Amino acid sequence: MYLPVATSGYFIYGDKLDTNPNGDSILSLMSPGGITTTVTVLITAHLTFGYIIVINPFCQQFEEALGVKPGFGIKRCIVRSFVVACNLFVAETIPHFGAILSLVGGSTVVFLTFVFPSLFYIRLMTMEDDGNKPVIIPLYERVIHYEIILIGIFGGIASTFSAIDDMASGASSFTVPCYVNASAAHL
């Protein structure tokens, strides 16, 4: 779903993103109007509801570790408010999160989405278990999995190197958090 949207955005705005001082968002290149407002509202709604869904499992685990009962109550509200406050603190501490996100995405997400699934599939299919015979994976299937693994490793290394290079060269701007010096934060 993201590939067609990203591709069409690149074909429409392409090189303008490189020269845009606010190059993190295509929205800053769009002319103000109803479409831009609608897109902004929909993105905000998507992030708000997505945040609730993503943070819920962590909150449940944290509540269980603290011994908070699963039903609605003041303790549960306090724990979840604390988690959101910690999240807000991290967001304000690193206002331009793109560089960190690129580094984490290049070094871990690639392995979780490309390398490990194929590697684990091959390993699980060839394991001998209690009376179960290992399944013989056809050659063409093994080749496909090894190609996925190699492309994932190559992409992960390239992405990680690119993120580290951007951080080292100063291409990604780290600024002082706004709670330390509001005038130097350049938000």
XYZ file of C-alpha atoms in Angstrom:
187
model
C 0.000 0.000 0.000
C 2.811 2.431 0.793
C 4.763 1.723 -2.404
C 2.228 3.217 -4.872
C 1.724 6.274 -2.658
C 5.458 6.863 -2.247
C 6.144 6.250 -5.936
C 3.421 8.606 -7.135
C 4.586 11.263 -4.656
C 8.148 10.944 -5.928
C 7.090 11.209 -9.576
C 5.043 14.320 -8.858
C 7.417 16.133 -6.480
C 10.728 14.292 -7.072
C 13.633 16.730 -6.951
C 11.673 19.402 -5.088
C 12.021 17.376 -1.883
C 15.816 17.711 -1.975
C 15.722 21.517 -2.163
C 12.856 21.906 0.285
C 14.137 23.099 3.685
C 11.295 21.123 5.249
C 12.161 18.052 3.163
C 10.592 15.582 5.565
C 7.080 16.164 4.262
C 5.414 16.474 0.884
C 2.637 18.463 2.550
C 4.868 21.529 2.762
C 5.140 21.516 -1.053
C 1.391 21.382 -1.665
C -0.532 24.595 -2.161
C -2.771 25.525 0.764
C -6.399 24.623 0.329
C -9.069 22.061 0.972
C -7.079 19.053 -0.215
C -4.075 19.900 1.944
C -6.312 20.455 4.966
C -8.147 17.171 4.361
C -4.867 15.263 4.000
C -3.511 16.845 7.187
C -6.663 15.934 9.137
C -6.621 12.339 7.817
C -2.926 11.892 8.618
C -3.485 13.268 12.118
C -6.420 10.897 12.671
C -4.377 7.963 11.327
C -1.465 8.717 13.659
C -3.719 9.275 16.671
C -5.630 6.014 16.282
C -2.511 4.131 15.212
C -0.658 5.359 18.298
C -3.368 4.000 20.569
C -3.240 0.599 18.875
C 0.557 0.413 18.884
C 1.079 1.501 22.495
C -1.709 -0.674 23.968
C 0.247 -3.995 24.141
C 3.171 -2.272 25.854
C 0.826 -0.614 28.352
C -0.863 -3.935 29.101
C 2.487 -5.629 29.739
C 3.639 -2.728 31.904
C 0.381 -2.786 33.884
C 0.691 -6.540 34.381
C 4.271 -6.136 35.644
C 3.096 -3.486 38.118
C 0.149 -5.611 39.244
C -2.554 -3.245 37.970
C -5.905 -4.970 37.468
C -7.111 -5.250 33.830
C -10.408 -3.418 34.418
C -10.863 0.334 34.157
C -9.507 2.206 37.163
C -7.459 5.132 38.361
C -4.238 3.078 38.586
C -4.563 2.080 34.967
C -5.101 5.708 33.920
C -2.046 6.810 35.903
C 0.177 4.097 34.404
C -0.929 4.892 30.850
C -0.511 8.635 31.427
C 3.002 7.960 32.707
C 3.830 5.897 29.584
C 2.523 8.669 27.316
C 4.487 11.288 29.309
C 7.683 9.229 28.869
C 6.940 8.942 25.172
C 6.433 12.707 24.965
C 9.725 13.283 26.782
C 11.592 11.159 24.238
C 9.819 12.929 21.353
C 10.778 16.353 22.705
C 14.334 15.259 23.456
C 14.892 14.156 19.855
C 12.731 16.578 17.820
C 14.178 15.585 14.433
C 13.775 11.841 14.756
C 14.378 10.994 11.084
C 18.068 10.184 11.475
C 17.515 7.863 14.434
C 14.559 6.260 12.658
C 16.683 5.648 9.552
C 19.415 4.036 11.625
C 17.033 1.771 13.541
C 15.044 0.955 10.411
C 18.134 0.111 8.393
C 19.781 -1.971 11.062
C 16.860 -3.875 12.589
C 13.644 -3.678 10.595
C 15.300 -5.102 7.486
C 16.349 -8.182 9.405
C 12.910 -8.616 10.968
C 11.096 -8.339 7.629
C 13.480 -9.915 5.109
C 16.258 -11.963 6.643
C 14.743 -13.673 9.686
C 11.458 -14.936 8.174
C 13.244 -16.733 5.330
C 16.027 -17.943 7.575
C 13.602 -19.267 10.196
C 11.435 -20.910 7.544
C 14.421 -22.785 6.112
C 15.582 -23.773 9.583
C 12.147 -24.945 10.744
C 11.471 -26.955 7.597
C 14.798 -28.796 7.803
C 14.657 -29.565 11.548
C 14.269 -33.102 12.749
C 11.799 -33.375 15.592
C 10.139 -36.083 17.654
C 9.250 -38.501 14.897
C 8.722 -35.763 12.305
C 10.839 -36.008 9.235
C 12.384 -32.830 7.851
C 10.617 -31.422 4.826
C 12.730 -31.177 1.706
C 12.487 -27.668 0.355
C 12.587 -27.580 -3.454
C 15.663 -25.961 -4.991
C 13.769 -23.066 -6.574
C 12.208 -22.224 -3.187
C 15.599 -22.329 -1.442
C 17.049 -20.042 -4.129
C 14.216 -17.552 -3.635
C 14.716 -17.539 0.138
C 18.470 -17.104 -0.157
C 17.961 -14.243 -2.617
C 15.577 -12.561 -0.182
C 18.130 -13.003 2.605
C 20.985 -11.584 0.499
C 18.941 -8.623 -0.757
C 17.827 -7.933 2.819
C 21.389 -8.037 4.132
C 22.634 -5.806 1.310
C 19.751 -3.344 1.790
C 20.246 -3.311 5.566
C 23.961 -2.633 5.274
C 23.420 0.100 2.669
C 20.644 1.744 4.689
C 22.607 1.597 7.943
C 25.714 3.019 6.262
C 23.643 5.804 4.696
C 22.079 6.704 8.066
C 25.457 6.720 9.823
C 26.950 8.795 7.000
C 24.125 11.332 7.247
C 24.650 11.643 10.991
C 28.425 11.908 10.702
C 28.385 14.441 7.855
C 25.864 16.691 9.567
C 23.225 16.191 6.874
C 20.748 15.302 9.606
C 20.220 18.194 11.967
C 20.222 17.504 15.661
C 19.061 20.420 17.750
C 18.811 21.301 21.398
C 15.554 20.056 22.926
C 12.939 22.747 23.443
C 12.779 22.175 27.208
C 16.503 23.001 27.515
C 16.551 26.162 25.404
C 13.340 27.195 23.678
C 15.013 29.853 21.523
C 17.716 27.474 20.214
C 15.386 24.602 19.376
C 14.603 25.930 15.852
C 11.252 24.236 15.668
